[in-house]
Short mmCIF file of C-alpha atoms and ligand atoms in Angstrom, two decimals:
data_model
loop_
_atom_site.label_atom_id
_atom_site.label_comp_id
_atom_site.label_asym_id
_atom_site.label_seq_id
_atom_site.Cartn_x
_atom_site.Cartn_y
_atom_site.Cartn_z
CA MET W 1 8.36 74.75 -61.95
CA ILE W 2 5.81 71.75 -62.77
CA PRO W 3 8.43 69.61 -64.83
CA PHE W 4 7.50 67.74 -68.05
CA LEU W 5 8.71 64.32 -66.52
CA ASP W 6 10.43 63.52 -63.27
CA LEU W 7 12.05 60.59 -63.51
CA LYS W 8 13.66 60.54 -60.33
CA SER W 9 10.06 60.80 -58.63
CA ILE W 10 8.87 57.80 -60.78
CA ASN W 11 11.72 55.43 -59.77
CA GLU W 12 11.84 56.83 -56.31
CA HIS W 13 8.40 55.03 -55.89
CA TYR W 14 9.92 51.53 -56.29
CA ARG W 15 13.43 52.51 -54.94
CA ASN W 16 13.53 49.77 -52.43
CA GLU W 17 12.63 47.05 -54.96
CA LEU W 18 14.80 48.39 -57.44
CA ILE W 19 17.60 48.45 -54.91
CA THR W 20 17.03 44.94 -53.78
CA ALA W 21 16.68 43.67 -57.45
CA CYS W 22 20.02 45.24 -58.51
CA THR W 23 21.86 43.86 -55.41
CA ASP W 24 20.67 40.43 -56.40
CA VAL W 25 22.30 40.75 -59.85
CA ILE W 26 25.47 42.30 -58.53
CA ASP W 27 25.45 39.07 -56.08
CA SER W 28 24.91 36.72 -58.77
CA GLY W 29 28.17 37.09 -60.58
CA TRP W 30 26.13 37.12 -63.78
CA TYR W 31 25.51 40.15 -66.12
CA ILE W 32 24.38 39.35 -69.48
CA ASN W 33 22.25 36.77 -70.81
CA GLY W 34 21.18 35.29 -67.41
CA GLN W 35 17.98 34.42 -65.42
CA GLN W 36 16.81 38.06 -65.17
CA LEU W 37 16.78 38.39 -68.77
CA SER W 38 14.83 35.08 -69.54
CA ALA W 39 12.48 35.79 -66.73
CA PHE W 40 11.75 39.52 -68.33
CA GLU W 41 11.33 37.93 -71.76
CA LYS W 42 8.65 35.28 -70.30
CA GLU W 43 6.74 38.07 -68.04
CA PHE W 44 6.84 40.53 -70.86
CA SER W 45 5.38 38.21 -73.43
CA GLU W 46 2.91 36.99 -71.12
CA TYR W 47 2.05 40.46 -70.52
CA CYS W 48 1.61 41.50 -74.26
CA GLY W 49 -0.05 38.12 -75.14
CA SER W 50 2.52 37.09 -77.67
CA LYS W 51 4.28 33.65 -77.64
CA TYR W 52 8.16 34.94 -77.65
CA CYS W 53 10.07 37.97 -76.59
CA ILE W 54 13.47 38.57 -76.90
CA GLY W 55 15.67 41.55 -75.25
CA VAL W 56 17.60 43.67 -76.96
CA ALA W 57 19.61 46.81 -76.49
CA ASN W 58 17.13 49.41 -77.31
CA GLY W 59 13.96 50.30 -79.35
CA LEU W 60 15.87 51.26 -82.70
CA ASP W 61 17.56 47.74 -82.75
CA ALA W 62 14.19 45.88 -82.05
CA LEU W 63 13.00 47.38 -85.24
CA THR W 64 16.26 47.09 -87.27
CA LEU W 65 16.84 43.64 -86.46
CA THR W 66 13.52 42.56 -87.12
CA LEU W 67 13.72 43.85 -90.40
CA ARG W 68 16.93 42.42 -90.81
CA ALA W 69 15.64 39.02 -89.72
CA TRP W 70 13.18 39.17 -92.37
CA LYS W 71 15.80 39.72 -94.99
CA GLU W 72 17.67 36.81 -93.76
CA LEU W 73 14.61 34.45 -94.08
CA GLY W 74 14.03 35.54 -97.55
CA LYS W 75 10.60 37.33 -96.75
CA VAL W 76 11.98 40.76 -97.53
CA LYS W 77 14.88 42.25 -100.06
CA GLU W 78 17.16 45.21 -100.20
CA GLY W 79 15.06 48.06 -102.20
CA ASP W 80 11.74 46.41 -100.90
CA GLU W 81 9.20 49.15 -99.84
CA VAL W 82 8.18 49.56 -96.11
CA ILE W 83 5.20 51.58 -95.47
CA VAL W 84 5.37 54.09 -92.46
CA PRO W 85 3.52 57.12 -91.00
CA ALA W 86 5.17 60.42 -92.12
CA ASN W 87 4.98 61.79 -88.51
CA THR W 88 6.97 59.40 -86.40
CA TYR W 89 10.00 59.53 -84.32
CA ILE W 90 12.93 59.21 -86.70
CA ALA W 91 14.01 55.79 -85.03
CA THR W 92 11.09 54.16 -86.90
CA VAL W 93 12.41 55.19 -90.46
CA LEU W 94 16.15 54.82 -89.47
CA ALA W 95 15.44 50.92 -88.95
CA ILE W 96 14.20 50.80 -92.41
CA THR W 97 16.95 52.89 -94.20
CA GLU W 98 19.92 51.17 -92.06
CA ASN W 99 18.40 47.84 -93.65
CA ASN W 100 18.34 49.35 -97.58
CA LEU W 101 15.00 48.97 -97.78
CA THR W 102 12.95 52.19 -99.12
CA PRO W 103 10.43 53.94 -96.56
CA ILE W 104 6.95 55.11 -97.93
CA LEU W 105 5.87 58.00 -95.89
CA VAL W 106 2.31 58.14 -95.78
CA GLU W 107 0.07 60.95 -94.38
CA PRO W 108 -1.37 60.01 -90.84
CA ASP W 109 -4.95 60.55 -89.93
CA LYS W 110 -5.01 64.12 -88.44
CA ALA W 111 -7.49 62.96 -85.80
CA THR W 112 -5.58 60.17 -84.39
CA TYR W 113 -2.05 61.13 -85.52
CA ASN W 114 -1.55 57.34 -86.61
CA LEU W 115 -1.26 55.76 -89.84
CA CYS W 116 -4.49 56.38 -92.30
CA PRO W 117 -5.53 52.80 -93.42
CA LYS W 118 -7.04 54.15 -96.63
CA LYS W 119 -3.71 56.14 -97.70
CA THR W 120 -1.91 53.08 -96.53
CA GLU W 121 -3.77 50.79 -98.99
CA GLN W 122 -3.20 53.37 -101.72
CA ALA W 123 0.30 53.55 -101.23
CA ILE W 124 0.66 49.66 -102.05
CA THR W 125 3.17 48.68 -104.95
CA THR W 126 4.11 45.60 -106.15
CA LYS W 127 7.51 46.17 -104.11
CA THR W 128 5.61 46.89 -100.82
CA ARG W 129 6.35 44.33 -98.27
CA VAL W 130 5.76 45.58 -94.85
CA ILE W 131 3.52 47.92 -93.23
CA LEU W 132 5.13 49.68 -90.14
CA PRO W 133 2.37 51.20 -88.08
CA VAL W 134 3.56 53.22 -84.90
CA HIS W 135 1.12 53.45 -81.95
CA LEU W 136 1.87 57.25 -81.47
CA TYR W 137 1.87 59.28 -78.10
CA GLY W 138 0.46 55.66 -76.77
CA LYS W 139 -2.36 55.27 -78.74
CA LEU W 140 -2.92 52.12 -80.82
CA ALA W 141 -2.97 52.41 -84.49
CA ASP W 142 -6.11 51.20 -86.27
CA MET W 143 -4.73 47.52 -86.13
CA PRO W 144 -7.79 45.72 -87.49
CA ALA W 145 -8.11 47.61 -90.68
CA ILE W 146 -4.13 47.64 -90.99
CA ILE W 147 -4.09 43.82 -90.44
CA ASP W 148 -6.94 43.06 -92.91
CA ILE W 149 -4.90 45.37 -95.75
CA ALA W 150 -1.96 43.17 -94.76
CA GLU W 151 -3.64 39.95 -95.29
CA ARG W 152 -5.18 40.89 -98.45
CA HIS W 153 -1.92 42.10 -99.86
CA GLN W 154 0.10 39.39 -98.19
CA LEU W 155 2.37 42.19 -96.63
CA LEU W 156 4.24 41.54 -93.20
CA VAL W 157 3.22 44.07 -90.06
CA LEU W 158 5.95 45.57 -87.87
CA GLU W 159 4.47 47.62 -85.02
CA ASP W 160 6.50 50.13 -83.49
CA ALA W 161 5.20 49.79 -79.95
CA ALA W 162 7.82 51.93 -78.42
CA GLN W 163 5.36 54.41 -76.81
CA ALA W 164 2.68 51.98 -76.39
CA HIS W 165 3.04 49.27 -73.73
CA GLY W 166 -0.17 47.91 -72.72
CA ALA W 167 -2.37 49.92 -75.03
CA GLY W 168 -4.79 47.26 -76.44
CA LEU W 169 -8.50 46.71 -78.29
CA ASN W 170 -10.68 44.05 -77.88
CA GLY W 171 -8.49 42.15 -75.16
CA ARG W 172 -5.52 42.11 -77.71
CA LYS W 173 -2.62 44.27 -76.80
CA ALA W 174 -0.07 46.25 -78.75
CA GLY W 175 2.48 43.88 -79.53
CA ASN W 176 0.28 41.28 -80.26
CA TRP W 177 -1.36 42.46 -83.63
CA GLY W 178 1.67 42.39 -85.82
CA ASP W 179 3.83 39.74 -87.32
CA ALA W 180 6.51 41.16 -84.76
CA ALA W 181 6.54 44.52 -82.66
CA GLY W 182 9.71 46.56 -81.49
CA PHE W 183 9.36 48.01 -77.99
CA SER W 184 11.57 50.43 -76.28
CA PHE W 185 12.38 50.79 -72.94
CA TYR W 186 14.28 54.05 -72.76
CA PRO W 187 13.88 55.49 -69.24
CA GLY W 188 11.09 58.19 -70.15
CA LYS W 189 8.74 55.65 -71.81
CA ASN W 190 5.69 54.46 -70.12
CA LEU W 191 7.75 51.11 -68.92
CA GLY W 192 11.22 52.38 -68.65
CA ALA W 193 14.62 50.96 -67.46
CA LEU W 194 17.27 53.00 -65.65
CA GLY W 195 19.24 53.00 -68.97
CA ASP W 196 18.68 51.71 -72.44
CA ALA W 197 16.84 48.80 -73.46
CA GLY W 198 14.47 47.24 -75.75
CA ALA W 199 12.61 43.89 -76.84
CA ILE W 200 10.75 42.41 -79.78
CA THR W 201 7.55 40.36 -79.35
CA THR W 202 6.32 37.86 -81.79
CA ASP W 203 4.56 34.40 -82.18
CA ASP W 204 6.93 33.27 -85.07
CA GLU W 205 9.35 30.62 -83.92
CA ASP W 206 11.70 30.82 -86.86
CA LEU W 207 12.01 34.76 -86.34
CA ILE W 208 12.88 34.55 -82.81
CA LYS W 209 15.41 31.99 -83.68
CA ILE W 210 17.35 34.14 -86.13
CA LEU W 211 16.81 37.34 -83.90
CA ARG W 212 18.62 35.46 -81.05
CA ALA W 213 21.62 34.81 -83.36
CA LEU W 214 21.77 38.39 -84.98
CA GLY W 215 21.93 40.09 -81.70
CA ASN W 216 24.64 37.65 -80.67
CA TYR W 217 27.21 38.14 -83.33
CA GLY W 218 25.14 36.09 -85.63
CA SER W 219 25.76 32.98 -83.53
CA HIS W 220 23.80 30.34 -82.11
CA ILE W 221 26.65 28.61 -80.95
CA LYS W 222 29.76 30.16 -79.41
CA TYR W 223 32.35 30.99 -82.28
CA HIS W 224 30.09 29.46 -84.85
CA ASN W 225 28.87 32.37 -86.75
CA VAL W 226 26.12 32.11 -89.31
CA TYR W 227 25.31 35.71 -89.84
CA GLN W 228 27.08 39.07 -89.85
CA GLY W 229 25.40 39.87 -86.54
CA VAL W 230 25.82 42.70 -84.17
CA ASN W 231 25.70 42.98 -80.31
CA SER W 232 22.56 44.02 -78.88
CA ARG W 233 21.73 42.78 -75.61
CA LEU W 234 19.55 43.73 -72.87
CA ASP W 235 21.37 43.65 -69.44
CA GLU W 236 20.64 41.56 -66.43
CA ILE W 237 20.56 44.83 -64.44
CA GLN W 238 18.14 46.35 -66.51
CA ALA W 239 16.04 43.20 -67.14
CA ALA W 240 15.95 43.21 -63.36
CA MET W 241 14.79 46.87 -63.08
CA LEU W 242 12.02 46.04 -65.55
CA ARG W 243 10.75 43.28 -63.75
CA VAL W 244 10.10 45.56 -60.75
CA LYS W 245 8.58 48.16 -63.02
CA LEU W 246 6.39 45.91 -65.07
CA ARG W 247 4.62 44.52 -62.09
CA TYR W 248 3.18 48.37 -61.84
CA LEU W 249 2.70 49.05 -65.21
CA ASP W 250 -1.12 48.72 -65.18
CA ASP W 251 -1.38 50.94 -61.95
CA GLU W 252 0.84 53.56 -63.74
CA ILE W 253 -1.59 53.45 -66.99
CA VAL W 254 -4.44 53.92 -64.71
CA ALA W 255 -2.73 56.86 -63.19
CA ARG W 256 -2.14 58.36 -66.67
CA ARG W 257 -5.54 57.48 -67.81
CA LYS W 258 -6.88 59.60 -64.87
CA ILE W 259 -4.56 62.66 -65.68
CA ALA W 260 -6.06 62.51 -69.56
CA HIS W 261 -9.53 62.30 -68.30
CA ALA W 262 -8.90 65.64 -66.20
CA TYR W 263 -7.47 67.29 -68.96
CA LEU W 264 -10.07 66.48 -71.87
CA THR W 265 -12.96 67.21 -69.24
CA GLY W 266 -11.20 70.59 -67.76
CA ILE W 267 -9.58 72.34 -70.87
CA LYS W 268 -12.31 74.32 -72.27
CA ASN W 269 -10.10 76.94 -74.33
CA PRO W 270 -11.91 76.56 -77.88
CA LEU W 271 -8.38 77.65 -79.40
CA ILE W 272 -6.97 74.21 -77.97
CA HIS W 273 -7.49 71.32 -80.09
CA LEU W 274 -7.65 68.00 -77.70
CA PRO W 275 -6.64 64.44 -78.39
CA GLU W 276 -9.38 62.03 -79.69
CA ILE W 277 -10.55 59.08 -77.54
CA ASN W 278 -12.15 55.80 -78.56
CA SER W 279 -14.68 55.61 -75.95
CA GLU W 280 -17.02 57.67 -73.79
CA SER W 281 -14.23 58.75 -71.53
CA ALA W 282 -10.51 58.28 -71.27
CA LEU W 283 -10.49 56.24 -68.20
CA SER W 284 -12.50 53.39 -70.39
CA ASP W 285 -10.33 53.82 -73.69
CA LYS W 286 -8.12 50.89 -73.36
CA SER W 287 -6.64 51.69 -76.70
CA HIS W 288 -4.80 54.58 -75.27
CA VAL W 289 -2.11 54.67 -72.38
CA TRP W 290 -0.88 58.28 -72.76
CA HIS W 291 2.65 58.15 -73.21
CA LEU W 292 2.09 61.92 -74.13
CA PHE W 293 -0.33 64.28 -73.70
CA VAL W 294 -0.64 66.07 -77.02
CA ILE W 295 -2.72 69.33 -78.03
CA ARG W 296 -2.68 71.26 -80.94
CA ASN W 297 -2.77 75.12 -81.35
CA THR W 298 -1.91 77.46 -84.34
CA GLN W 299 0.04 79.75 -81.85
CA ARG W 300 2.11 77.06 -80.49
CA GLU W 301 5.24 79.29 -79.51
CA ALA W 302 2.55 81.66 -77.92
CA LEU W 303 1.35 79.09 -75.83
CA GLN W 304 4.49 77.26 -74.88
CA SER W 305 5.73 80.74 -73.54
CA HIS W 306 2.44 81.26 -71.81
CA LEU W 307 2.56 78.17 -70.06
CA LEU W 308 6.46 78.52 -69.24
CA GLU W 309 5.69 82.16 -67.77
CA ASN W 310 3.37 80.37 -65.59
CA ASP W 311 6.05 77.75 -64.57
CA ILE W 312 4.71 74.80 -66.58
CA GLN W 313 7.30 73.02 -68.63
CA THR W 314 6.07 71.27 -72.16
CA LEU W 315 7.99 69.84 -75.11
CA ILE W 316 7.27 69.51 -78.67
CA HIS W 317 6.71 65.93 -80.11
CA TYR W 318 8.30 66.63 -82.88
CA PRO W 319 9.43 70.02 -84.06
CA ILE W 320 10.86 68.57 -87.18
CA PRO W 321 9.31 66.01 -89.79
CA ILE W 322 11.64 63.26 -91.11
CA HIS W 323 11.34 64.23 -94.45
CA GLU W 324 12.63 67.73 -93.70
CA GLN W 325 15.57 66.32 -91.40
CA GLN W 326 19.25 66.76 -92.98
CA ALA W 327 19.79 63.06 -92.68
CA TYR W 328 17.35 62.82 -95.31
CA ARG W 329 18.38 65.69 -97.42
CA HIS W 330 19.00 63.46 -100.74
CA TRP W 331 15.27 62.56 -100.78
CA SER W 332 13.60 64.41 -103.69
CA LYS W 333 11.49 67.39 -101.69
CA PRO W 334 8.65 65.29 -100.79
CA SER W 335 5.81 67.46 -99.17
CA PHE W 336 3.40 66.22 -96.45
CA PRO W 337 1.13 68.81 -95.58
CA ILE W 338 -0.64 67.03 -92.68
CA THR W 339 2.60 66.03 -91.15
CA GLU W 340 3.82 69.36 -91.71
CA SER W 341 0.86 71.06 -89.81
CA ILE W 342 1.13 68.55 -87.17
CA HIS W 343 4.93 69.50 -86.39
CA LYS W 344 3.86 73.27 -86.45
CA GLU W 345 0.85 72.85 -83.73
CA VAL W 346 1.57 70.18 -81.49
CA ILE W 347 2.68 70.46 -77.87
CA SER W 348 2.90 68.04 -75.17
CA LEU W 349 1.55 68.59 -71.57
CA PRO W 350 3.03 67.16 -68.38
CA ILE W 351 1.73 63.63 -67.79
CA SER W 352 3.10 60.86 -65.66
CA PRO W 353 2.23 58.61 -63.01
CA VAL W 354 3.43 61.32 -60.44
CA THR W 355 2.39 64.25 -61.97
CA LYS W 356 0.25 65.85 -59.19
CA SER W 357 -3.51 66.86 -59.24
CA ASN W 358 -3.14 69.97 -58.04
CA ASP W 359 -0.60 70.45 -60.77
CA ILE W 360 -2.77 69.00 -63.05
CA GLU W 361 -5.87 71.92 -62.30
CA GLU W 362 -3.19 74.59 -62.54
CA ILE W 363 -2.09 73.86 -66.04
CA ILE W 364 -5.78 73.34 -67.02
CA LYS W 365 -6.47 76.70 -65.67
CA THR W 366 -3.30 78.35 -67.22
CA CYS W 367 -4.37 76.71 -70.63
CA ASP W 368 -7.83 78.26 -70.50
CA LEU W 369 -6.49 81.76 -69.66
CA PHE W 370 -4.14 81.57 -73.01
CA ASN W 371 -5.26 84.26 -75.39
CA LYS W 372 -7.98 85.69 -72.96
CA GLU W 373 -4.99 87.39 -71.15
CA ALA W 374 -2.99 88.08 -74.45
CA ASN W 375 -6.37 90.01 -75.97
CA ALA W 376 -7.15 91.60 -72.29
C1 PLP O 1 11.74 55.87 -78.36
C2 PLP O 1 11.01 55.25 -79.65
C3 PLP O 1 12.30 54.49 -80.27
C4 PLP O 1 13.39 54.24 -80.11
O1 PLP O 1 13.50 53.72 -78.73
P1 PLP O 1 15.28 53.54 -78.66
O2 PLP O 1 14.87 52.75 -77.27
O3 PLP O 1 15.35 55.07 -77.93
O4 PLP O 1 16.00 53.25 -79.35
C5 PLP O 1 11.27 54.14 -81.70
N1 PLP O 1 10.22 54.55 -82.01
C6 PLP O 1 9.50 55.07 -81.23
C7 PLP O 1 7.96 55.80 -81.88
C8 PLP O 1 9.90 55.73 -80.15
O5 PLP O 1 9.19 56.93 -79.40
#
């Protein structure tokens, strides 16, 4: 079976360095808020090009706490509207509703899967305070257009960069476009810890100060609690793991781009809709880091079975749109036809720094046989 994602093989690559880093933390006797975390925060903010970075427990907390901090700073208040793409992972929207803010779902651009600037502008009301673009599947959203809209309407921008570590445009990386950005280091993400972890990047010193307190029981000074905070921290062990893996992130992105290039130039089946790229080739498109390689087909279930019969594991990102989730059943039956058709047609092919080139060839061949065989 060609696995969709083999985390064991990915981490095996760095096994010795990870074990050394882990041993250092064990022997240090310091497991929370120590040198590993501050070193990682510095290294990751430098990588993204942002002034500050703060580690938190996971990607959902990164988004939730940023919106919460803006409320504490008086920039956003309960009931305000946050514009967000209708097709994203549910965490993006959970961060909004957790803060008693109102998510305004906007249909994506069907070619890029990302927030459509034109529809974003049309969705703005007097209650809009934040635009929350998601760099879905690893492709940077149209940030120049989104920043332009935000500036003209005096809105905050929070990037959901959970899938896009290292994606950039004109030398400016994800995490360095908006007023703040949330990252996830869930093990399967392009920069993955060996457990849960997340971070926020920003250039805003006031925001970072308040975030430090919010994630630490609302306290700047021990036992002096200014806010009703939470406990959301990035452990020393995970920070040490991430420091090792950050050094190889750019190499892994290159490996992912090579696979994307092979798929894009290899798959010829006209029934399969391939993802779009911003330059001549996936190799030179810096705006995409290929967290996922997502194709579309109107007979998605048949294609997935065909691949599985040929020992190729695939996944669906995502099978149920957020507005159809039970969690949001109290919403008044909204309809998002583009989002709904995306959710019905998408299927993700294996892509990772350890996916073997003969497996990629096998996947391409099998994709091209789809429906030829069915009709034979
Ligand atoms: C993974 C992910 C998150 C949440 O990250 P966790 O670390 O799992 O909490 C948020 N948004 C998007 C787009 C994601 O892919």
